[in-house]
């Protein structure tokens, strides 16, 4: 069976792309499906909603096309080769959907290409009929030998894993450890800023490659879409699509957040795309691939994304601790850890974590396997350093998993195999130490592990905590979150209530924080609310909230603790430097 696609930019101003599909079938009837989800984004997306006008380009008597399910079409061609065409609408600006405009076209393959059901191992071909009005085409797909505008994949898993970007934006190219990198930045960003991002990104990928013992890639594409009100990334085998809000992006804190995003998605080209829980491949694109191990896939990646920034100097030690504290505080202010385990968070991601925007109570009943998984990984990393006297770390486990399961066995691993490998590498039973924080809804005593490197929690002047959060809507302050871990749980206040006044003072955007500071923790105050047009009076008791900087380095720690801290802060570096050992990165 042979499958070939031809794409036409068609009408990008109307957000439409035309797909022509040629199929050489092996049966009288061919069932064509559109994927329902994208690997790395664990939610059913119903991509079929954007597929229109599926029809033959040339038909014969007795041929027919019938949609038999929301994601499936039956093509009857009496076993003869057939060609169909269809239109794809793309105007959802995320990393997991199509976005077709006159400025650029970003093709997300799972949302674009019908494929023969149960024929994932076929080698699809893709050609562009017309690139106009765009000059450049970027993708991780490999060119077909002897062709300028035809690409080929070894199977549909690879095909669906290679986004395609058409743009007039020229790439920035740099080379690290034998791998060519292209960085394409979309948006109104000055050339000098693009060069700075490129330089810092080269340092990050160099740090990762050297600590992981090399990369199998000869090419890697970073797409950075700088568009208003966007944030996110999606990993691919030799590419990542990243989105970041350009407003205020160059402030030091926001810039580090940008680098952290890029670091996160790049580390995925090992962890998830090669080092993976066994459920995450091969994929069933029509239904959820459930796993309880997203704390490995995303949690470990979320630990390393910021840790690599620390190792390459983008974070100072104290800035890194401030970042850790935000994660710790996010978990501490929620009741979710007493409701949901890490394994539960992973397994139910399809219906719970990814539905957070539609479940305002998730902060009280759920946890993020990204955030808690990162805290667990940090704790594991510090525990391993301590017990092996700095000779082994979590990095060594990741390298071993890559070698044993990806390179040698060419498959994913089970949770049991993860811990077996960890024990073989470090000599430690990490399952005995950490499994309760994975399988049970139980807090991780992260301060105990930070104490191993002389990092302590220092109580500072607390902030006032109302126990609820608000967002501005047309000049009104609307209750958007209620923390049931706080005293506010005893108050009749609902999501969607308008907060009108505190005491005898009117609440206005930008002023309510100053009003809150006039109160003391433990004191009560009157709230004036509006609910469905009715004015309500309520009493609230204020709690206290820790300050933004609670973790500090203990300079009076024992020498052995200080030595371990130096290993943590300088893992893989030459003594007395802030750069990873080995030769310098080349760039152009």
Coordinates of C-alpha atoms in Angstrom, one line a residue:
X1 CA 0.0 0.0 0.0
X2 CA 1.3 3.5 -0.9
X3 CA 0.2 6.8 0.4
X4 CA 1.2 10.2 -1.0
X5 CA 0.1 13.7 0.0
X6 CA 0.3 17.0 -1.9
X7 CA -0.3 20.3 0.0
X8 CA -1.4 23.6 -1.5
X9 CA -1.4 26.8 0.5
X10 CA -4.8 27.5 -1.1
X11 CA -6.4 30.4 0.8
X12 CA -4.3 31.2 3.9
X13 CA -6.2 34.5 4.5
X14 CA -9.3 32.3 5.0
X15 CA -7.2 29.9 7.1
X16 CA -7.7 27.0 4.6
X17 CA -5.1 24.5 3.4
X18 CA -5.9 22.0 0.6
X19 CA -4.7 18.4 0.9
X20 CA -4.6 15.9 -2.0
X21 CA -4.1 12.3 -1.0
X22 CA -3.2 9.5 -3.4
X23 CA -3.7 5.9 -2.1
X24 CA -2.7 2.7 -3.7
X25 CA -4.9 0.4 -1.7
X26 CA -4.6 -3.3 -0.9
X27 CA -8.3 -4.0 -0.4
X28 CA -11.6 -3.2 -2.1
X29 CA -12.4 -0.7 0.7
X30 CA -10.1 1.7 2.5
X31 CA -10.9 3.2 5.9
X32 CA -9.2 6.6 6.4
X33 CA -8.9 8.2 9.9
X34 CA -7.9 11.5 11.3
X35 CA -6.1 11.3 14.7
X36 CA -8.0 12.4 17.7
X37 CA -5.0 13.6 19.8
X38 CA -1.4 14.6 19.6
X39 CA 1.4 12.8 21.5
X40 CA 2.7 15.1 24.2
X41 CA -0.7 16.8 24.7
X42 CA -2.9 14.4 26.5
X43 CA -6.4 15.2 25.6
X44 CA -8.9 14.2 22.9
X45 CA -8.9 17.1 20.4
X46 CA -11.5 15.9 17.8
X47 CA -9.4 17.2 14.9
X48 CA -12.1 15.9 12.5
X49 CA -14.1 19.1 13.2
X50 CA -11.7 21.0 10.9
X51 CA -11.8 18.5 7.9
X52 CA -14.2 19.6 5.1
X53 CA -15.2 18.5 1.6
X54 CA -13.6 15.1 1.5
X55 CA -14.1 14.1 -2.2
X56 CA -12.6 12.3 -5.1
X57 CA -10.5 14.4 -7.5
X58 CA -11.6 11.9 -10.2
X59 CA -14.2 9.3 -9.6
X60 CA -15.3 6.1 -11.4
X61 CA -18.7 4.3 -11.5
X62 CA -19.2 2.4 -8.3
X63 CA -16.7 4.4 -6.2
X64 CA -17.9 6.1 -3.1
X65 CA -16.8 8.0 0.0
X66 CA -18.8 7.7 3.2
X67 CA -18.1 9.2 6.7
X68 CA -18.7 6.2 9.0
X69 CA -17.6 7.8 12.3
X70 CA -16.6 11.2 13.5
X71 CA -13.0 10.5 12.7
X72 CA -13.4 7.9 9.9
X73 CA -14.2 7.8 6.2
X74 CA -14.8 4.6 4.1
X75 CA -13.5 4.9 0.6
X76 CA -14.8 2.2 -1.9
X77 CA -12.6 2.1 -5.0
X78 CA -12.8 -1.6 -6.0
X79 CA -9.2 -1.9 -5.0
X80 CA -8.0 0.6 -7.6
X81 CA -5.7 3.6 -6.9
X82 CA -7.7 6.7 -5.9
X83 CA -7.1 10.3 -5.2
X84 CA -9.1 12.4 -2.8
X85 CA -8.9 16.0 -1.7
X86 CA -10.1 17.9 1.3
X87 CA -9.8 21.2 3.0
X88 CA -8.4 21.8 6.5
X89 CA -9.4 24.8 8.5
X90 CA -6.6 26.1 10.8
X91 CA -7.0 29.1 13.0
X92 CA -6.4 27.8 16.5
X93 CA -3.2 29.4 17.7
X94 CA -1.7 26.7 19.9
X95 CA 1.3 24.3 19.6
X96 CA -1.0 21.3 19.0
X97 CA -3.3 22.7 16.3
X98 CA -3.1 24.1 12.8
X99 CA -2.6 27.8 12.2
X100 CA -2.9 29.1 8.6
X101 CA -2.5 32.8 8.0
X102 CA -1.0 35.1 5.3
X103 CA 1.9 35.8 7.8
X104 CA 2.9 32.1 8.2
X105 CA 1.5 28.6 8.0
X106 CA 2.1 26.1 10.7
X107 CA 1.0 22.6 9.8
X108 CA 0.3 20.3 12.8
X109 CA 0.3 16.8 11.1
X110 CA -2.1 14.9 13.4
X111 CA -4.7 17.7 12.8
X112 CA -4.1 17.6 9.0
X113 CA -3.6 14.2 7.5
X114 CA -6.0 11.4 7.0
X115 CA -4.3 8.0 7.2
X116 CA -5.2 4.4 6.4
X117 CA -6.6 2.7 9.5
X118 CA -4.2 0.2 11.0
X119 CA -1.4 1.1 8.5
X120 CA 0.9 3.1 10.8
X121 CA 4.0 1.4 9.4
X122 CA 3.6 2.7 5.8
X123 CA 6.1 5.2 4.5
X124 CA 4.1 8.3 3.5
X125 CA 5.4 10.9 1.1
X126 CA 4.6 14.6 1.2
X127 CA 5.0 17.3 -1.5
X128 CA 4.0 20.9 -1.8
X129 CA 2.2 22.0 -4.9
X130 CA 2.7 25.7 -4.1
X131 CA 4.7 27.4 -1.4
X132 CA 3.7 30.9 -2.5
X133 CA 3.7 33.5 -1.0
X134 CA 6.3 32.0 1.4
X135 CA 10.0 31.7 0.7
X136 CA 11.0 29.0 3.3
X137 CA 9.8 25.6 4.4
X138 CA 11.0 24.2 7.7
X139 CA 10.4 20.7 8.9
X140 CA 12.1 17.8 10.6
X141 CA 11.1 15.5 7.7
X142 CA 13.9 14.3 5.4
X143 CA 13.9 15.2 1.8
X144 CA 13.2 12.5 -0.7
X145 CA 16.5 11.7 -2.6
X146 CA 16.7 13.8 -5.7
X147 CA 13.7 16.0 -4.9
X148 CA 13.4 19.7 -3.9
X149 CA 9.9 19.8 -2.5
X150 CA 9.1 16.2 -1.5
X151 CA 9.7 14.7 1.9
X152 CA 9.4 11.1 3.1
X153 CA 8.9 9.5 6.6
X154 CA 9.7 5.9 7.6
X155 CA 6.2 5.5 9.1
X156 CA 3.2 7.5 10.3
X157 CA 4.6 7.9 13.8
X158 CA 7.5 9.9 12.3
X159 CA 5.2 11.7 9.9
X160 CA 2.8 12.9 12.6
X161 CA 5.8 14.0 14.7
X162 CA 7.2 16.5 12.2
X163 CA 5.4 19.9 12.1
X164 CA 5.8 22.0 8.9
X165 CA 6.4 25.8 8.9
X166 CA 6.0 28.0 5.9
X167 CA 7.3 31.5 6.5
X168 CA 9.4 34.4 5.1
X169 CA 11.5 34.4 8.3
X170 CA 15.0 33.3 7.8
X171 CA 16.5 30.9 10.4
X172 CA 19.4 31.4 12.7
X173 CA 21.7 28.3 12.4
X174 CA 24.2 27.1 15.0
X175 CA 26.1 23.9 15.5
X176 CA 26.6 22.0 18.8
X177 CA 28.4 18.6 19.1
X178 CA 27.9 17.5 15.5
X179 CA 24.2 18.6 15.4
X180 CA 22.9 21.4 13.2
X181 CA 20.3 23.6 14.9
X182 CA 17.9 26.0 13.2
X183 CA 16.1 28.6 15.2
X184 CA 13.1 30.3 13.5
X185 CA 11.7 33.2 15.5
X186 CA 8.3 34.5 14.4
X187 CA 7.3 37.9 15.6
X188 CA 8.5 41.5 15.8
X189 CA 11.8 40.8 17.6
X190 CA 14.9 42.8 16.9
X191 CA 17.9 41.1 15.3
X192 CA 20.1 41.7 18.3
X193 CA 17.6 40.0 20.6
X194 CA 17.3 37.0 18.2
X195 CA 21.0 36.6 18.3
X196 CA 21.0 36.7 22.1
X197 CA 18.3 34.0 22.3
X198 CA 20.3 31.9 19.8
X199 CA 23.5 32.3 21.8
X200 CA 21.9 31.4 25.2
X201 CA 20.0 28.5 23.6
X202 CA 23.3 27.1 22.1
X203 CA 24.7 27.1 25.6
X204 CA 21.7 25.3 27.0
X205 CA 21.7 22.6 24.4
X206 CA 25.5 22.2 24.7
X207 CA 25.0 21.7 28.5
X208 CA 22.3 19.1 27.9
X209 CA 24.1 17.2 25.2
X210 CA 27.3 16.9 27.2
X211 CA 25.7 15.8 30.4
X212 CA 23.6 13.2 28.5
X213 CA 26.6 11.8 26.7
X214 CA 25.6 13.0 23.2
X215 CA 22.6 13.3 20.9
X216 CA 21.5 11.0 18.1
X217 CA 20.2 14.0 16.1
X218 CA 22.1 15.5 13.2
X219 CA 19.4 18.2 12.9
X220 CA 17.0 19.9 15.2
X221 CA 14.5 22.7 14.6
X222 CA 13.4 25.2 17.2
X223 CA 10.3 27.3 16.2
X224 CA 9.7 30.2 18.6
X225 CA 6.4 31.9 17.9
X226 CA 6.3 35.2 19.8
X227 CA 2.6 36.2 19.9
X228 CA 0.4 38.0 22.4
X229 CA -1.0 36.0 25.3
X230 CA 0.6 32.7 24.3
X231 CA 2.7 30.3 26.3
X232 CA 3.5 26.7 25.7
X233 CA 5.6 24.1 23.9
X234 CA 5.2 20.7 22.3
X235 CA 8.1 18.3 21.8
X236 CA 9.0 16.3 18.7
X237 CA 11.8 13.9 17.9
X238 CA 13.9 16.5 16.1
X239 CA 11.9 19.7 16.6
X240 CA 9.9 21.7 19.1
X241 CA 7.2 24.3 18.6
X242 CA 7.3 27.0 21.3
X243 CA 5.0 30.0 22.0
X244 CA 5.8 33.0 24.2
X245 CA 4.2 36.3 24.8
X246 CA 6.5 39.1 23.6
X247 CA 5.1 41.7 26.0
X248 CA 7.8 42.4 28.5
X249 CA 9.6 39.2 27.5
X250 CA 13.0 40.8 27.8
X251 CA 12.7 41.5 31.5
X252 CA 15.2 39.3 33.3
X253 CA 12.5 37.1 35.0
X254 CA 10.5 36.7 31.8
X255 CA 13.6 36.0 29.7
X256 CA 14.6 33.2 32.0
X257 CA 11.1 31.8 31.7
X258 CA 11.5 31.8 28.0
X259 CA 14.8 29.9 28.2
X260 CA 13.3 27.5 30.7
X261 CA 10.5 26.7 28.1
X262 CA 13.1 26.1 25.4
X263 CA 15.2 24.0 27.7
X264 CA 12.2 21.9 28.7
X265 CA 11.1 21.1 25.2
X266 CA 14.7 20.3 24.1
X267 CA 15.2 17.8 26.9
X268 CA 12.1 16.0 25.7
X269 CA 14.1 14.9 22.7
X270 CA 15.6 12.4 25.2
X271 CA 13.0 12.1 27.8
X272 CA 9.7 11.1 26.2
X273 CA 10.8 10.9 22.6
X274 CA 13.5 8.2 23.4
X275 CA 13.4 7.6 27.1
X276 CA 9.7 6.9 27.7
X277 CA 7.1 5.0 29.8
X278 CA 6.1 2.0 27.8
X279 CA 2.5 3.3 27.2
X280 CA 3.8 6.3 25.2
X281 CA 4.5 4.4 22.0
X282 CA 3.5 2.9 19.7
X283 CA 0.5 5.2 19.7
X284 CA -3.2 4.6 19.1
X285 CA -4.1 8.0 17.6
X286 CA -7.8 7.3 18.0
X287 CA -8.1 6.9 21.7
X288 CA -6.1 7.8 24.9
X289 CA -2.8 6.1 25.6
X290 CA -3.1 5.9 29.4
X291 CA 0.0 5.8 31.7
X292 CA 0.6 6.4 35.4
X293 CA 4.2 7.5 34.6
X294 CA 3.8 11.1 33.3
X295 CA 5.7 12.1 36.5
X296 CA 8.7 10.5 34.7
X297 CA 8.0 11.9 31.3
X298 CA 7.0 15.5 32.3
X299 CA 8.0 15.7 36.0
X300 CA 11.7 14.8 35.4
X301 CA 11.8 17.1 32.4
X302 CA 10.3 19.9 34.5
X303 CA 13.1 19.4 37.1
X304 CA 15.9 19.4 34.5
X305 CA 14.6 22.4 32.4
X306 CA 15.4 24.9 35.2
X307 CA 18.4 22.9 36.6
X308 CA 20.2 23.1 33.2
X309 CA 19.7 26.9 33.4
X310 CA 21.4 26.8 36.8
X311 CA 24.3 24.8 35.4
X312 CA 24.9 27.0 32.5
X313 CA 24.6 30.2 34.5
X314 CA 21.2 31.6 33.3
X315 CA 20.0 31.2 36.9
X316 CA 22.1 32.3 39.9
X317 CA 21.8 29.8 42.8
X318 CA 19.4 32.2 44.7
X319 CA 17.3 32.8 41.6
X320 CA 17.0 29.0 41.2
X321 CA 15.9 28.6 44.8
X322 CA 13.3 31.3 44.3
X323 CA 12.0 29.3 41.3
X324 CA 11.9 26.1 43.4
X325 CA 10.0 28.0 46.1
X326 CA 7.3 29.0 43.7
X327 CA 6.7 25.3 42.9
X328 CA 6.7 24.3 46.5
X329 CA 4.3 27.1 47.4
X330 CA 2.0 26.1 44.6
X331 CA 1.6 22.7 46.1
X332 CA 1.4 23.9 49.7
X333 CA -1.5 26.3 49.1
X334 CA -3.6 23.6 47.5
X335 CA -5.6 20.7 49.1
X336 CA -4.9 18.7 45.9
X337 CA -2.1 16.7 47.4
X338 CA -4.5 15.1 49.9
X339 CA -6.9 14.2 47.1
X340 CA -4.7 13.1 44.2
X341 CA -1.5 11.1 43.9
X342 CA 1.1 11.6 41.2
X343 CA 0.0 8.4 39.5
X344 CA -3.6 9.5 39.6
X345 CA -2.7 12.9 38.2
X346 CA -0.9 11.2 35.3
X347 CA -3.6 8.6 34.6
X348 CA -6.5 11.1 34.6
X349 CA -4.6 13.8 32.7
X350 CA -7.0 13.4 29.7
X351 CA -10.0 14.4 31.7
X352 CA -8.7 16.3 34.7
X353 CA -5.3 18.1 34.3
X354 CA -5.9 19.1 30.7
X355 CA -9.4 20.3 31.5
X356 CA -8.3 22.7 34.2
X357 CA -9.6 25.8 32.4
X358 CA -13.1 24.2 32.6
X359 CA -12.7 22.9 36.2
X360 CA -12.2 25.9 38.6
X361 CA -12.0 23.4 41.5
X362 CA -9.0 21.5 40.2
X363 CA -6.7 23.5 42.4
X364 CA -8.4 22.0 45.4
X365 CA -8.8 18.5 44.2
X366 CA -5.9 17.9 41.8
X367 CA -2.2 18.3 41.3
X368 CA 0.2 18.9 38.4
X369 CA 2.5 16.0 37.6
X370 CA 4.7 18.7 36.1
X371 CA 5.1 20.6 39.4
X372 CA 5.0 17.7 41.9
X373 CA 7.0 15.5 39.5
X374 CA 9.7 18.2 39.4
X375 CA 9.8 18.3 43.2
X376 CA 10.0 14.5 43.4
X377 CA 12.8 14.5 40.8
X378 CA 14.8 17.2 42.7
X379 CA 14.4 15.2 45.9
X380 CA 15.6 12.0 44.1
X381 CA 18.6 13.9 42.6
X382 CA 19.7 15.2 46.0
X383 CA 19.1 11.9 47.8
X384 CA 21.3 10.1 45.2
X385 CA 24.0 12.7 45.4
X386 CA 24.1 12.4 49.2
X387 CA 24.0 8.6 49.4
X388 CA 26.7 8.2 46.7
X389 CA 28.9 11.0 48.0
X390 CA 28.3 13.0 44.8
X391 CA 29.4 10.2 42.4
X392 CA 26.0 9.5 40.9
X393 CA 22.9 11.5 40.2
X394 CA 19.6 11.4 38.4
X395 CA 21.5 12.2 35.2
X396 CA 23.2 8.8 35.3
X397 CA 19.8 7.1 35.6
X398 CA 18.5 8.9 32.5
X399 CA 21.6 8.0 30.5
X400 CA 21.2 4.3 31.5
X401 CA 17.5 4.3 30.6
X402 CA 18.4 5.7 27.2
X403 CA 21.0 3.1 26.6
X404 CA 19.1 0.1 27.9
X405 CA 15.6 0.7 26.6
X406 CA 15.8 3.1 23.7
X407 CA 19.1 2.1 22.1
X408 CA 19.3 -1.6 23.0
X409 CA 15.7 -2.9 23.5
X410 CA 14.1 -0.2 21.4
X411 CA 11.1 0.2 23.6
X412 CA 9.8 2.0 26.6
X413 CA 10.0 0.8 30.2
X414 CA 7.7 0.1 33.0
X415 CA 7.7 1.7 36.4
X416 CA 9.3 -1.4 37.9
X417 CA 12.0 -1.3 35.2
X418 CA 12.7 2.4 35.9
X419 CA 13.4 1.6 39.6
X420 CA 15.4 -1.5 38.7
X421 CA 17.7 0.6 36.4
X422 CA 18.0 3.2 39.1
X423 CA 19.1 0.6 41.6
X424 CA 21.6 -0.9 39.1
X425 CA 23.1 2.5 38.4
X426 CA 23.2 4.0 41.9
X427 CA 23.0 1.0 44.2
X428 CA 20.0 2.6 45.9
X429 CA 16.4 1.4 46.3
X430 CA 14.7 4.6 45.2
X431 CA 11.3 2.9 45.1
X432 CA 11.5 2.2 48.9
X433 CA 12.4 5.8 49.5
X434 CA 10.0 7.6 47.2
X435 CA 7.2 5.3 46.1
X436 CA 4.8 6.6 48.9
X437 CA 4.9 10.0 47.3
X438 CA 4.1 8.6 43.9
X439 CA 1.2 6.2 44.7
X440 CA -0.4 8.0 47.7
X441 CA -1.8 11.5 48.0
X442 CA 1.1 12.5 50.2
X443 CA 3.3 15.5 50.5
X444 CA 7.0 15.2 49.6
X445 CA 9.2 16.4 52.5
X446 CA 11.4 18.4 50.0
X447 CA 12.9 20.5 52.8
X448 CA 14.5 17.3 54.2
X449 CA 16.3 16.8 50.9
X450 CA 17.2 20.4 50.4
X451 CA 18.8 20.3 53.9
X452 CA 21.3 17.7 52.5
X453 CA 22.9 20.5 50.5
X454 CA 22.5 23.2 53.1
X455 CA 19.4 24.9 51.8
X456 CA 17.0 25.9 54.5
X457 CA 13.6 27.5 54.7
X458 CA 13.8 30.7 56.5
X459 CA 10.6 32.2 57.8
X460 CA 10.3 35.9 56.8
X461 CA 7.5 38.5 57.2
X462 CA 4.3 36.8 55.9
X463 CA 1.9 38.4 53.4
X464 CA -1.8 38.7 53.9
X465 CA -3.8 35.9 52.3
X466 CA -7.5 36.3 51.5
X467 CA -7.8 32.7 50.4
X468 CA -9.3 33.5 47.0
X469 CA -8.1 34.9 43.7
X470 CA -9.7 37.4 41.4
X471 CA -9.5 38.4 37.7
X472 CA -10.5 41.7 36.1
X473 CA -13.5 41.6 33.7
X474 CA -14.6 45.0 32.2
X475 CA -13.4 46.9 35.3
X476 CA -15.0 44.4 37.7
X477 CA -13.1 42.1 40.0
X478 CA -14.5 38.5 39.6
X479 CA -13.6 35.6 42.0
X480 CA -11.7 33.1 39.9
X481 CA -10.3 30.7 42.4
X482 CA -11.1 29.7 46.0
X483 CA -8.4 28.0 48.1
X484 CA -10.2 25.4 50.3
X485 CA -7.0 25.0 52.3
X486 CA -7.6 28.5 53.7
X487 CA -10.1 30.0 56.2
X488 CA -12.2 31.3 53.3
X489 CA -13.7 27.8 53.0
X490 CA -16.0 28.8 55.9
X491 CA -17.3 31.8 54.0
X492 CA -20.2 31.7 51.5
X493 CA -18.3 33.0 48.5
X494 CA -18.7 31.5 45.0
X495 CA -16.7 31.4 41.9
X496 CA -18.0 34.2 39.6
X497 CA -19.0 36.5 42.4
X498 CA -18.1 40.1 41.9
X499 CA -16.0 41.5 44.7
X500 CA -17.3 45.1 45.3
X501 CA -15.8 46.3 48.5
X502 CA -13.6 45.4 51.5
X503 CA -14.7 47.0 54.7
X504 CA -16.0 50.4 53.6
X505 CA -13.5 50.7 50.7
X506 CA -14.4 50.2 47.0
X507 CA -12.4 47.5 45.2
X508 CA -10.8 48.6 42.0
X509 CA -8.3 46.9 39.7
X510 CA -4.8 47.7 40.9
X511 CA -5.9 48.9 44.4
X512 CA -7.1 45.8 46.2
X513 CA -3.6 44.6 47.2
X514 CA -2.9 47.9 49.0
X515 CA -6.3 47.5 50.8
X516 CA -5.4 44.0 51.9
X517 CA -2.1 45.1 53.4
X518 CA -4.1 47.3 55.9
X519 CA -5.3 44.0 57.5
X520 CA -3.5 41.5 59.7
X521 CA -3.5 37.7 59.5
X522 CA -6.2 36.2 61.8
X523 CA -8.3 39.3 61.6
X524 CA -11.8 39.4 60.1
X525 CA -13.3 41.9 57.6
X526 CA -16.5 42.5 55.8
X527 CA -16.8 41.7 52.1
X528 CA -19.4 43.2 49.8
X529 CA -20.2 40.9 46.8
X530 CA -22.6 40.7 43.9
X531 CA -24.1 37.4 42.9
X532 CA -26.6 37.1 40.0
X533 CA -27.5 40.8 40.5
X534 CA -28.0 40.5 44.3
X535 CA -25.8 42.4 46.8
X536 CA -24.4 40.2 49.6
X537 CA -22.5 40.9 52.7
X538 CA -20.0 38.3 54.0
X539 CA -17.3 38.1 56.7
X540 CA -13.9 36.7 56.0
X541 CA -11.0 35.7 58.2
X542 CA -7.6 36.4 56.7
X543 CA -4.7 33.9 56.7
X544 CA -1.0 34.5 56.2
X545 CA 1.0 33.5 53.2
X546 CA 4.8 33.1 53.0
X547 CA 6.9 35.6 51.3
X548 CA 8.3 35.1 47.8
X549 CA 11.8 34.2 49.0
X550 CA 11.8 31.5 51.6
X551 CA 14.7 29.2 50.6
X552 CA 18.2 30.4 51.4
X553 CA 21.7 28.9 51.3
X554 CA 23.1 28.1 54.7
X555 CA 26.7 29.4 54.7
X556 CA 27.3 27.9 58.2
X557 CA 26.6 24.3 57.0
X558 CA 29.1 21.6 57.6
X559 CA 31.9 21.3 55.2
X560 CA 30.6 17.9 53.9
X561 CA 27.3 19.6 53.2
X562 CA 29.0 22.5 51.4
X563 CA 30.9 20.0 49.3
X564 CA 27.8 18.3 48.2
X565 CA 26.2 21.6 47.4
X566 CA 29.1 22.4 45.1
X567 CA 28.6 19.2 43.3
X568 CA 24.9 20.0 42.9
X569 CA 25.6 23.5 41.6
X570 CA 28.5 22.5 39.3
X571 CA 27.5 19.1 38.0
X572 CA 29.5 18.3 34.9
X573 CA 31.5 21.5 34.9
X574 CA 35.2 22.1 34.9
X575 CA 36.4 23.2 38.3
X576 CA 36.3 27.0 38.7
X577 CA 34.2 27.6 35.6
X578 CA 30.5 28.1 34.7
X579 CA 30.7 26.2 31.4
X580 CA 30.4 22.5 30.7
X581 CA 33.7 20.8 30.0
X582 CA 34.8 20.0 26.4
X583 CA 35.2 22.2 23.4
X584 CA 33.3 25.4 22.7
X585 CA 30.1 25.7 20.7
X586 CA 30.4 26.9 17.1
X587 CA 27.8 29.2 15.8
X588 CA 27.1 31.2 12.7

